[in-house]
GROMACS .gro file of C-alpha atoms in nm:
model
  449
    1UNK     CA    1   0.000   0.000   0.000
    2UNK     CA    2   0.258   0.230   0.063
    3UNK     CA    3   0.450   0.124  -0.191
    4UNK     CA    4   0.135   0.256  -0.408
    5UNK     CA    5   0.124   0.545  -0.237
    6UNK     CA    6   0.452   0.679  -0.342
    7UNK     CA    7   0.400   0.556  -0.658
    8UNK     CA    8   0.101   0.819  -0.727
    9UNK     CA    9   0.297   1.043  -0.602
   10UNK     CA   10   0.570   1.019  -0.833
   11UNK     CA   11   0.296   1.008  -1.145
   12UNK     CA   12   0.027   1.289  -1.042
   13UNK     CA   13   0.131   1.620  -1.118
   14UNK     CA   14   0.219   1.849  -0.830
   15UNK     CA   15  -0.030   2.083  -0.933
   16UNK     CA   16  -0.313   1.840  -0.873
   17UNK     CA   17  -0.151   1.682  -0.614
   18UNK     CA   18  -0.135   2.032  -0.397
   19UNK     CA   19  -0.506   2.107  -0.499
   20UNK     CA   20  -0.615   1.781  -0.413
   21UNK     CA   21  -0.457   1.852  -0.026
   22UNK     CA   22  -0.617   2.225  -0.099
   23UNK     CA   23  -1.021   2.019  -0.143
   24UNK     CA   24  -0.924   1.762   0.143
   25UNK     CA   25  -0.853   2.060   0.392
   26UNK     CA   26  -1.194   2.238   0.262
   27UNK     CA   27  -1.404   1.932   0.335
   28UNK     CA   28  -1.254   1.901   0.664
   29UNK     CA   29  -1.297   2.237   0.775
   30UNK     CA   30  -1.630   2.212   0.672
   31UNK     CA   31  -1.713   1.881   0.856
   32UNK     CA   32  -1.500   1.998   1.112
   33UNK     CA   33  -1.724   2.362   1.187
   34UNK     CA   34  -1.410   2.578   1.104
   35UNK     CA   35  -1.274   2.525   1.436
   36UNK     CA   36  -0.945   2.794   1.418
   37UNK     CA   37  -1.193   3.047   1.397
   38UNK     CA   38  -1.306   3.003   1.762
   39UNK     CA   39  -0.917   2.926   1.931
   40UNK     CA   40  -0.606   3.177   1.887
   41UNK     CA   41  -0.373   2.976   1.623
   42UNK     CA   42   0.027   3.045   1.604
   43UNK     CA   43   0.192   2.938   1.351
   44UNK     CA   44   0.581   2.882   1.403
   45UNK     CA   45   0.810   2.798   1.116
   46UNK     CA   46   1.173   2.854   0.986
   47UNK     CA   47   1.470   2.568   0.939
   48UNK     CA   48   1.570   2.526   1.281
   49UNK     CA   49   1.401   2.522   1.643
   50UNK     CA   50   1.058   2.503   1.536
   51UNK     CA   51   0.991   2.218   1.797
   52UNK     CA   52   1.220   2.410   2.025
   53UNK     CA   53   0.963   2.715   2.035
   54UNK     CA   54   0.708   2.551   2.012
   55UNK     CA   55   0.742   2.326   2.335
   56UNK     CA   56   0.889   2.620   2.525
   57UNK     CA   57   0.542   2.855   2.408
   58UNK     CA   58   0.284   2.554   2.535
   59UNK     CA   59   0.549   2.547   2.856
   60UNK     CA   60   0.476   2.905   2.937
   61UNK     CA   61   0.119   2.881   2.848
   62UNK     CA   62   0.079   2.612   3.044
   63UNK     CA   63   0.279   2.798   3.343
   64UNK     CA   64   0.014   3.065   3.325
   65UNK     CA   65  -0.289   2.899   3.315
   66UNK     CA   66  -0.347   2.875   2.964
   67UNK     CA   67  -0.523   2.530   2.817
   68UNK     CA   68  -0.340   2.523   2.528
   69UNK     CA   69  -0.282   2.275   2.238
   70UNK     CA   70   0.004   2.190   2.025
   71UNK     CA   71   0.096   1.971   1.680
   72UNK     CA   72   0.442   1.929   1.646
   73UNK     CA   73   0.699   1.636   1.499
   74UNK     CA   74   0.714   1.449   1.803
   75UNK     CA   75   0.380   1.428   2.010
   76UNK     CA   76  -0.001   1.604   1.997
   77UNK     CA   77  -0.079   1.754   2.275
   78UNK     CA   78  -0.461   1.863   2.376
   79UNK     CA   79  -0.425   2.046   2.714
   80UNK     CA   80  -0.264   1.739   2.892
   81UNK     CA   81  -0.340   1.462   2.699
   82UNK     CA   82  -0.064   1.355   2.501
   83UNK     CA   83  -0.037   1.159   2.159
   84UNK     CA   84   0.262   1.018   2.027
   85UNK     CA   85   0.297   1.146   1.611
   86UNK     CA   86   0.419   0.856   1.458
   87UNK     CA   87   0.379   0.947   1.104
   88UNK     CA   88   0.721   1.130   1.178
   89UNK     CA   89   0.502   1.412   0.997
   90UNK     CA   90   0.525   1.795   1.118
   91UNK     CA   91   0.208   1.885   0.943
   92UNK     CA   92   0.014   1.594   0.904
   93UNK     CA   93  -0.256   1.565   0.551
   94UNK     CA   94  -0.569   1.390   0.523
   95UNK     CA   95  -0.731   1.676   0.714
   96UNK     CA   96  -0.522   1.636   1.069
   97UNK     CA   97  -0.517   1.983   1.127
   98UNK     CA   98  -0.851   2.043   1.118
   99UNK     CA   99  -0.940   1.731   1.323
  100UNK     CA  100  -0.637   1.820   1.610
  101UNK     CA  101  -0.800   2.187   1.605
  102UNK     CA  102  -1.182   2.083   1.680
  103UNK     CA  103  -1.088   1.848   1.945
  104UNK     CA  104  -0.862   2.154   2.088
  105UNK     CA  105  -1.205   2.352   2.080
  106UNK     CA  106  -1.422   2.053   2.209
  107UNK     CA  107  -1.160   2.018   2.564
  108UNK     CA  108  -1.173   2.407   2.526
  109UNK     CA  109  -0.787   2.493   2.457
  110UNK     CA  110  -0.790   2.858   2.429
  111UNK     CA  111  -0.440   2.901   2.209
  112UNK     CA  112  -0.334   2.612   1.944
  113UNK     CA  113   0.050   2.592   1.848
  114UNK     CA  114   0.119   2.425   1.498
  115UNK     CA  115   0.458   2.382   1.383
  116UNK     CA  116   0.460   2.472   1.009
  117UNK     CA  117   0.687   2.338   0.747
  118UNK     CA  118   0.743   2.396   0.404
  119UNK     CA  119   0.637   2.103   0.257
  120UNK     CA  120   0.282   2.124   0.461
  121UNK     CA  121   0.264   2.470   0.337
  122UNK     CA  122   0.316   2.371  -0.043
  123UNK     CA  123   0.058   2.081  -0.003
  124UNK     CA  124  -0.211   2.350   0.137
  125UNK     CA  125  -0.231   2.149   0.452
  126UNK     CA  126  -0.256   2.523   0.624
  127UNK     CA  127  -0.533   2.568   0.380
  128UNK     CA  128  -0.835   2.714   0.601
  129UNK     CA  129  -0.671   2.762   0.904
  130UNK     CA  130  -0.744   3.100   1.031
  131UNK     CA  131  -0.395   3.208   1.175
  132UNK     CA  132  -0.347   3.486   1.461
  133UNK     CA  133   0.059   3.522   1.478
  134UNK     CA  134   0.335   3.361   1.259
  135UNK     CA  135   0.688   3.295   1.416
  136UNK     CA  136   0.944   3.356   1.193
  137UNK     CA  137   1.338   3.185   1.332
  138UNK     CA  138   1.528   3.116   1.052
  139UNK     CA  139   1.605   3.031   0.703
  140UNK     CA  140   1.872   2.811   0.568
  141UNK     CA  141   1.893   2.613   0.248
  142UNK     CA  142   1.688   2.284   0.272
  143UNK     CA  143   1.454   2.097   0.065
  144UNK     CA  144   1.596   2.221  -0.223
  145UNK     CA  145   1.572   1.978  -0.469
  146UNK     CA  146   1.207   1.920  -0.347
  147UNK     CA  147   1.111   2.267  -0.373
  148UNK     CA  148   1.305   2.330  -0.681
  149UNK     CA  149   1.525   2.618  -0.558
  150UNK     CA  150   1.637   2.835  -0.223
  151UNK     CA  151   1.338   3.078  -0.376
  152UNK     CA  152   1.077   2.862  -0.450
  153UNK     CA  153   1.199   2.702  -0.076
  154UNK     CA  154   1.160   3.082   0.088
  155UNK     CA  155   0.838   3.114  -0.105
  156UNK     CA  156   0.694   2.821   0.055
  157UNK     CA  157   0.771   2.983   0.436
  158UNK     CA  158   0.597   3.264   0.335
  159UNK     CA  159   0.248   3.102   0.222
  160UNK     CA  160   0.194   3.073   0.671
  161UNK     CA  161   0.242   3.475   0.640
  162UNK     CA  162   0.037   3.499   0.362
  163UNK     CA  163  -0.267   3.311   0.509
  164UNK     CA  164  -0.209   3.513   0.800
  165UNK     CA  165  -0.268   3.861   0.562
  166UNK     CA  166  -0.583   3.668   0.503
  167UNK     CA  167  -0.729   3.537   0.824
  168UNK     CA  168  -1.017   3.749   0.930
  169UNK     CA  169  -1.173   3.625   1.225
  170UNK     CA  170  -1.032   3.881   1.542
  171UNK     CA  171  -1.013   3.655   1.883
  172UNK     CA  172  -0.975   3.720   2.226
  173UNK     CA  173  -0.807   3.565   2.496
  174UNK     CA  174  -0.889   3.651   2.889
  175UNK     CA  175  -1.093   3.920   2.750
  176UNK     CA  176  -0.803   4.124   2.545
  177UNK     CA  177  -0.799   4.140   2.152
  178UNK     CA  178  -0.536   3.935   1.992
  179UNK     CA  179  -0.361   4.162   1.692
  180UNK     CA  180  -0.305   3.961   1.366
  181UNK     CA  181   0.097   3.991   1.445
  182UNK     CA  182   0.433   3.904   1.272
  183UNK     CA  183   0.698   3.783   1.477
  184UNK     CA  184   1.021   3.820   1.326
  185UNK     CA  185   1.431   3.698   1.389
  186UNK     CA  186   1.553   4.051   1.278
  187UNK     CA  187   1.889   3.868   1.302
  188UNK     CA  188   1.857   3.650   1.008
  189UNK     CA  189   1.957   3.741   0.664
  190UNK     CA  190   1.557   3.653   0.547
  191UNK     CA  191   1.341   3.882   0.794
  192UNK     CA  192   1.257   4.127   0.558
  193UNK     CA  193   1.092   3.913   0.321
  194UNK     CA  194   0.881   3.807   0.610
  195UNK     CA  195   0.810   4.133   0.746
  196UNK     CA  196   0.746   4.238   0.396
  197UNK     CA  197   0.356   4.108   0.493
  198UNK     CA  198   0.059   4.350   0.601
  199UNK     CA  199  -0.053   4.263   0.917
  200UNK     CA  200  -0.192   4.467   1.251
  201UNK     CA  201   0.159   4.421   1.423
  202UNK     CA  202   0.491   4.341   1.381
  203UNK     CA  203   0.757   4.263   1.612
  204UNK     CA  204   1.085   4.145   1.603
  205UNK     CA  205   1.349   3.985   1.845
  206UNK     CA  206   1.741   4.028   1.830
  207UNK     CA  207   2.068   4.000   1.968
  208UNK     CA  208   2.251   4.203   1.749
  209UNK     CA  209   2.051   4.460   1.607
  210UNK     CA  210   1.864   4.806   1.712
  211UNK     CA  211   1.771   4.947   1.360
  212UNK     CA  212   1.403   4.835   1.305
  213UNK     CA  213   1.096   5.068   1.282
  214UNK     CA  214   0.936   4.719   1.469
  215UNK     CA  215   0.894   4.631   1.873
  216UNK     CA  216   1.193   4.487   1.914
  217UNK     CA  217   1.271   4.267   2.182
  218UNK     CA  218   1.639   4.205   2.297
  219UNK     CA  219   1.817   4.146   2.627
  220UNK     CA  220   2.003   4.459   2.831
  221UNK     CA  221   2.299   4.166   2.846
  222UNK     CA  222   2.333   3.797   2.794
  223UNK     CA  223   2.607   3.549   2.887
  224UNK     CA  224   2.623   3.187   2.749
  225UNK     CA  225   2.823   2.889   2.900
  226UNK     CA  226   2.830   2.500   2.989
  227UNK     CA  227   2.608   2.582   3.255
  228UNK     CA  228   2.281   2.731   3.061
  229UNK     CA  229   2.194   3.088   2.916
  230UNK     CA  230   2.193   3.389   3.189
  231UNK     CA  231   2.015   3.710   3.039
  232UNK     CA  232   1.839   4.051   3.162
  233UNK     CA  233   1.503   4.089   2.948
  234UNK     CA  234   1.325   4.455   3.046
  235UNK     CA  235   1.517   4.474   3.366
  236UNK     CA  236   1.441   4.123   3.496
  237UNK     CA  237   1.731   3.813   3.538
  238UNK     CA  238   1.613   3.488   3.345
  239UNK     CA  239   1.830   3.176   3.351
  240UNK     CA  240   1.783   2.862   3.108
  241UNK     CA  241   1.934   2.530   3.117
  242UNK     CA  242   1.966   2.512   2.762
  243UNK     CA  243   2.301   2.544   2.615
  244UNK     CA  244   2.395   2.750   2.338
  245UNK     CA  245   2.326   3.111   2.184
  246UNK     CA  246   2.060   2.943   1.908
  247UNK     CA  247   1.868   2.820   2.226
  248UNK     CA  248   1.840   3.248   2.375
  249UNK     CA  249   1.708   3.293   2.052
  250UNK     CA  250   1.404   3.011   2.076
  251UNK     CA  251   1.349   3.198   2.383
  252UNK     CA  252   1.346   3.512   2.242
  253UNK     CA  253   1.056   3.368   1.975
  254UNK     CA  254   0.864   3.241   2.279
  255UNK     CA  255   0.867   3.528   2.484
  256UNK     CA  256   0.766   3.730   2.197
  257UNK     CA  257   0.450   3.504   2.138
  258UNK     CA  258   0.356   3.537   2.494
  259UNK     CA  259   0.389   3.947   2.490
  260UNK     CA  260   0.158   3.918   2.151
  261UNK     CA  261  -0.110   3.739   2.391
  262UNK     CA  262  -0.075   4.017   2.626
  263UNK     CA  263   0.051   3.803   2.886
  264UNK     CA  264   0.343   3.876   3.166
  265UNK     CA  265   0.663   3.780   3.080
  266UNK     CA  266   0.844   3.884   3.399
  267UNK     CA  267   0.707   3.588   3.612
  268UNK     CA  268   0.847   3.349   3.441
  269UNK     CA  269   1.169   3.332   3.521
  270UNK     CA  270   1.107   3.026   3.688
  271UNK     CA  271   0.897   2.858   3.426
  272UNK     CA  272   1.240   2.955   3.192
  273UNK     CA  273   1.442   2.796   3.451
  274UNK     CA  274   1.259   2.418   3.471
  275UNK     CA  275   1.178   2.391   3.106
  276UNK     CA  276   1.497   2.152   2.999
  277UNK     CA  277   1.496   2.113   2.619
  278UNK     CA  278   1.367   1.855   2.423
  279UNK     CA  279   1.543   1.504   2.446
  280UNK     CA  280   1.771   1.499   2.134
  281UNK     CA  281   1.837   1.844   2.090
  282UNK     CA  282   2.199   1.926   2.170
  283UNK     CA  283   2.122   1.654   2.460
  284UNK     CA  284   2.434   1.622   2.630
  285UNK     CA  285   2.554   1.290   2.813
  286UNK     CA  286   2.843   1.256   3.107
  287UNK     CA  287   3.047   1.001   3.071
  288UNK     CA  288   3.362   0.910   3.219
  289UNK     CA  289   3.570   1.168   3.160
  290UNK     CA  290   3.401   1.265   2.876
  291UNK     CA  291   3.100   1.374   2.699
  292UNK     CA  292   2.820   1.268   2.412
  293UNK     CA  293   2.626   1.495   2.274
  294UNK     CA  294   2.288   1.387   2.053
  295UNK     CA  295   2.126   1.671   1.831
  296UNK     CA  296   1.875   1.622   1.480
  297UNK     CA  297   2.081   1.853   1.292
  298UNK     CA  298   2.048   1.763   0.955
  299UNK     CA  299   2.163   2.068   0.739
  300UNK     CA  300   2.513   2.181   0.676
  301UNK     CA  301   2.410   2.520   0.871
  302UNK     CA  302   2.260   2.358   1.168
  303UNK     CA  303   2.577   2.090   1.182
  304UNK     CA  304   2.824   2.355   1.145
  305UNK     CA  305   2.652   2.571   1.457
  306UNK     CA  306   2.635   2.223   1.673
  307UNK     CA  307   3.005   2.184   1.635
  308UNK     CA  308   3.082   2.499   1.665
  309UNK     CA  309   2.918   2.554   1.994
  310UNK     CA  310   3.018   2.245   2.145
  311UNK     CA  311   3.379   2.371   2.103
  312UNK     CA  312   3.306   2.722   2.237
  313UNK     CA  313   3.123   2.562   2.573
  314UNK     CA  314   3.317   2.264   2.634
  315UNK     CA  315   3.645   2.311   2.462
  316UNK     CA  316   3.728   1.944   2.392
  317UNK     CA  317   4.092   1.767   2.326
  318UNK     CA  318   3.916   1.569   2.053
  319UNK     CA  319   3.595   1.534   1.887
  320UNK     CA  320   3.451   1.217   1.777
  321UNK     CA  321   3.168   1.227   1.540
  322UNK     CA  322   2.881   1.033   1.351
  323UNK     CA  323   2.721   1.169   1.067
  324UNK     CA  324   2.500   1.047   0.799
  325UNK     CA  325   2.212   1.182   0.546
  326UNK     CA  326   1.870   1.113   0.484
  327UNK     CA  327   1.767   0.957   0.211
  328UNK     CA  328   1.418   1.012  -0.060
  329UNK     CA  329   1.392   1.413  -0.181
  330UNK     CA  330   1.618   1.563   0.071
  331UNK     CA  331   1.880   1.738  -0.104
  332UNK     CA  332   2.128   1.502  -0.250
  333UNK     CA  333   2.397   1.878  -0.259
  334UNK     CA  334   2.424   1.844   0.097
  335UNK     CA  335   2.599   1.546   0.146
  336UNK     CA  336   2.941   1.594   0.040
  337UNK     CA  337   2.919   1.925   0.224
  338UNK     CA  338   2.829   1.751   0.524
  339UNK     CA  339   3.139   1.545   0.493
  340UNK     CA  340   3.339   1.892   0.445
  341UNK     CA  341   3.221   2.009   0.765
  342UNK     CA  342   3.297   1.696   0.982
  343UNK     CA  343   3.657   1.709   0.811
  344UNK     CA  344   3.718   2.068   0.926
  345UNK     CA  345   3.590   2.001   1.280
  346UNK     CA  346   3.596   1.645   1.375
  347UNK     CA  347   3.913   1.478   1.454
  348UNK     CA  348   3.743   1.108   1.419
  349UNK     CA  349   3.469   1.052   1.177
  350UNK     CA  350   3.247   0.743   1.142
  351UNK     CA  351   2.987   0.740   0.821
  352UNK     CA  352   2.671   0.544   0.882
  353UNK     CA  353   2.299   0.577   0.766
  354UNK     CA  354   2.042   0.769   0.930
  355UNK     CA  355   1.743   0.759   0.716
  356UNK     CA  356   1.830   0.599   0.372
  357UNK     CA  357   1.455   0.551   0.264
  358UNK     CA  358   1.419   0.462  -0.073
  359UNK     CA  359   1.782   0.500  -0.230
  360UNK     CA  360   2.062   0.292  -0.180
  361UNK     CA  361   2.224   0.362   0.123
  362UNK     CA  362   2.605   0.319  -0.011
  363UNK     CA  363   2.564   0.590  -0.252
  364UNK     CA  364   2.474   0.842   0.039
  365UNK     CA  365   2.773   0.727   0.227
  366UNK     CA  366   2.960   0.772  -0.061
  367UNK     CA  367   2.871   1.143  -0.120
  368UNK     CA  368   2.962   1.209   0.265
  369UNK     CA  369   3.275   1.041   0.199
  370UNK     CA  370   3.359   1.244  -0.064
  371UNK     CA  371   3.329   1.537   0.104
  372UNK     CA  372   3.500   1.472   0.394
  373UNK     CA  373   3.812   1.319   0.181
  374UNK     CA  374   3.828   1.665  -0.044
  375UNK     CA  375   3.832   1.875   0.235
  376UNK     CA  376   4.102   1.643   0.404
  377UNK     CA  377   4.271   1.658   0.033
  378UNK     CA  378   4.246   2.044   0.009
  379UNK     CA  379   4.400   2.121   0.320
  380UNK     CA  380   4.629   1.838   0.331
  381UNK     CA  381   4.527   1.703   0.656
  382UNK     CA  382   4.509   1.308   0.781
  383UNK     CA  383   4.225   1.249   0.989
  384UNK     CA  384   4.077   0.882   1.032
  385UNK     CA  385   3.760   0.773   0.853
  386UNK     CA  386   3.588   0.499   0.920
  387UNK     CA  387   3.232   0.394   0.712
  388UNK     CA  388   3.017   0.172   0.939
  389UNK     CA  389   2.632   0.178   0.807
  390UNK     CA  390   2.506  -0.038   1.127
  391UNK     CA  391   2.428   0.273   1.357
  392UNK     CA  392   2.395   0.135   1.651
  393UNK     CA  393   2.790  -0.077   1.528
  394UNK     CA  394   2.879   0.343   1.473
  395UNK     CA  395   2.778   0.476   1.805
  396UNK     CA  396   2.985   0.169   1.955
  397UNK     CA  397   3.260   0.187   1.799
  398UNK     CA  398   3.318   0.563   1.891
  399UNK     CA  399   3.244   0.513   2.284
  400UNK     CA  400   3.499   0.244   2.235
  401UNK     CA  401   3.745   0.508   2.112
  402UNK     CA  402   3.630   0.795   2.350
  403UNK     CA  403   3.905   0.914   2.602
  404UNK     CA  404   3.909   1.167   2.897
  405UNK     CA  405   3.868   1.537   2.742
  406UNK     CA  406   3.697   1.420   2.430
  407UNK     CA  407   3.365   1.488   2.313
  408UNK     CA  408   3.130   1.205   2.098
  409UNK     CA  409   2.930   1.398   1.873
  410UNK     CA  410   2.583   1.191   1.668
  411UNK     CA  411   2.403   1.375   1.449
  412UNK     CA  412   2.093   1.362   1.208
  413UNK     CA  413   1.858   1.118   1.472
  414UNK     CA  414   1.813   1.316   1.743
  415UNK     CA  415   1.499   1.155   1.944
  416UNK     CA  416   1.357   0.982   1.632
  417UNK     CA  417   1.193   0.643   1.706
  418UNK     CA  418   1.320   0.461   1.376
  419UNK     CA  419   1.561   0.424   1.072
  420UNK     CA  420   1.369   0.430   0.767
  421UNK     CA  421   1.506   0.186   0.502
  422UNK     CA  422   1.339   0.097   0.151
  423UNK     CA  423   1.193  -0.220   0.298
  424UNK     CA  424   1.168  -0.172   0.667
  425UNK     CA  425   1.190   0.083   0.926
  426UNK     CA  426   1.355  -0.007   1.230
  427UNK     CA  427   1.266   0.136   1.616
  428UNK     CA  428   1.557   0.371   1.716
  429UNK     CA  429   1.620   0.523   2.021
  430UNK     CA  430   1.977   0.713   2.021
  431UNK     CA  431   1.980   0.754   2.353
  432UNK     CA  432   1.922   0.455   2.479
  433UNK     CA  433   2.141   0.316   2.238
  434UNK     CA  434   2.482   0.550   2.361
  435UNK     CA  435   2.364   0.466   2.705
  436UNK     CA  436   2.398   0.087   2.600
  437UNK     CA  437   2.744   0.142   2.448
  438UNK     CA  438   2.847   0.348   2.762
  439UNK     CA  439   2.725   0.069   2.990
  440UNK     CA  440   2.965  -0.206   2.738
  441UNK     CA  441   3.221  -0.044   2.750
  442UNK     CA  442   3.187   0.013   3.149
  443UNK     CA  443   3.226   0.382   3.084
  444UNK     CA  444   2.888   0.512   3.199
  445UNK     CA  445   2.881   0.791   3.463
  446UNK     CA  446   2.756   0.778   3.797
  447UNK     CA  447   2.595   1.129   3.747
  448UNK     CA  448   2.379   0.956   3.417
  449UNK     CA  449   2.246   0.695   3.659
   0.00000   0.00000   0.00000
């Protein structure tokens, strides 16, 4: 059946394949009563930290009393209740959406987070969803081949601001009116195209800049280390336990959606403080005398700012580090780059699959490998290479190598529950699976029991 699936797919013509998702989200909304036009809807999208925000927003909505729903990659959430998404889907077809929103309305959620993709957005699976603020973090060159080019990719974001322009329907929450608002990364090379839309408010959030004619919302000061993010927002202290500077901006994005809602931001300091990341996001692991750190980066842009904050927090002697590519439409260019990076960073590099779907995994490999070997070409450098496409033979192999100082790097999985292969999928869990190798190789830490 699936095989089928993908089959039709390959033969219908986009066109009619996107209006087909355009009639199915109709019907639904139909059957379904319209339901976004009677909860506040945000809309978060960009290449990077969508799930991030996302969490963090329900977190603090959930900190202040809020019944609040949210669709993201990982798990459906309505209020407390809590669904697993194993499609692996961000933005779910056959009329999800609509479904997840009415049963938000039904166990009367007041706000509804959706994390928004590209693809979704292409397919019209936002089609009919009356929006109330779009999150803009990032852009960075993905999906590529899929989308057909960086533009058409960009393009894509912007159909969530577009709709957005469109949606009608003003909402309340607590009794105040919610402005049709634009939240923008000022920061990022793209946020004028997405502030380019007409909407009742824009607002952006920065670390680096002061010129915009927007709300802007930036810390007094900041200071990032091993320990967690310590920053002054409007004359208050905040302290996070997640690591790195892209993680102050996620929090940036989520404090901006909660000022939007015309909710305090200056009690929840402590709310900022317990919220601890999602598992597989620069998730870091003591071992003895060493650390492992798992993070989903899958681009060259979000690899490259992985290793490079791992080096500025915990200054390693060596870094050991697994990387792979997915496989199906997702930007066959990256791969050798990927390999590039590894070279320039890593001082031990393993090769294995992550998600080969339907292609043949040795020709992924292959592309990593050649990236990593011209970079180590170029610059004349000898670094060892090994390709092992067992992952779980990968992650083993480099505990087994890790000494005291060094830090064991896996990327691409984060906290996915399987490997997808042409004719299987088999259950993952990275995590468990470093904590295995840890355990073999009777370097586990006391602290990680």
């Amino acid at each position: 059946m699936k095989k089928a699936i993908v089959l039709l797919r390959k033969i219908i013509p986009k066109p009619v394949l996107y209006f087909y998702h355009y009639l199915v989200s109709l019907i639904f909304a139909i059957l379904s009563g319209f339901p976004s036009k009677k909860i506040v809807v945000i809309g978060i999208t960009g290449t990077k930290g969508k799930s991030t925000v996302a969490y963090l927003v329900y977190h603090l909505l959930k900190n202040l009393g809020i019944k609040t729903a949210l669709s993201s990659s990982e798990f459906f959430l309505i209020d407390d209740k809590k669904i697993e998404n194993k499609s692996r889907l961000t933005m779910p077809g056959r009329g999800f959406l609509q479904r997840f929103l009415k049963q938000a309305v039904e166990n009367k959620c007041e706000v509804a987070i959706l994390e928004v993709t590209s693809e979704g957005l292409m397919q019209n699976r936002h089609s009919f969803i009356d929006f109330d603020i779009a999150v803009f973090l990032n852009l960075h060159p993905e999906h590529i081949e899929h989308h057909g080019s960086y533009e058409a990719y960009r393009k894509a974001k912007g159909k969530l601001f577009k709709a957005l322009e469109k949606s009608k329907t003003r909402k309340t929450l607590r009794g105040m009116k919610i402005k049709k608002t634009i939240i923008v990364n000022i920061d990022d090379f793209e946020a004028d195209y997405f502030l380019n839309f007409r909407v009742e408010q824009k607002i952006s959030f920065s670390l680096e800049s002061n010129l915009t004619e927007h709300s802007l919302l930036k810390p007094e000061s900041y200071k990032i280390s091993n320990k967690g993010i310590e920053f002054v927002l409007e004359g208050k202290k905040f302290f996070s336990p997640l690591l790195g500077k892209i993680n102050l901006y996620n929090i940036l994005a989520a404090l901006s959606v909660i000022k939007v809602l015309n909710l305090p931001i200056n009690n929840l300091d402590q709310a900022i403080k317990e919220f601890k990341g999602l598992s597989g996001r620069f998730d870091v692991i003591k071992a003895k005398g060493f650390k492992v750190i798992i993070d989903y980066a899958h681009t060259p842009d979000s690899i490259e700012e992985v290793y490079k904050t791992a080096i500025n927090l915990f200054k390693p002697k060596r870094m050991l580090c697994l990387i792979g590519a997915a496989g199906g439409i997702r930007d066959k260019w990256k791969r050798p780059v990927i390999g590039e990076i590894a070279a320039k960073y890593c001082h031990y590099i393993i090769i294995s699959d992550e998600d080969p779907f339907d292609e043949d995994p040795e020709e992924i490999i292959k592309a990593i490998e050649i990236g990593v070997k011209r970079y180590l070409a170029e610059f004349e450098i000898e670094k060892p290479v090994e390709i092992i496409p067992d992952r779980k033979q990968a992650i083993f192999r480099l505990i087994e190598l890790a000494q005291k100082g060094d830090l064991v790097i896996t990327i691409g999985k984060g906290n996915e529950p399987t490997i997808a292969y042409k004719d299987k999928s088999i259950p993952w869990n990275e995590k468990e699976v470093v904590m295995e190798a840890l355990k073999n190789y009777s370097k586990i830490s006391t602290k990680t029991l």
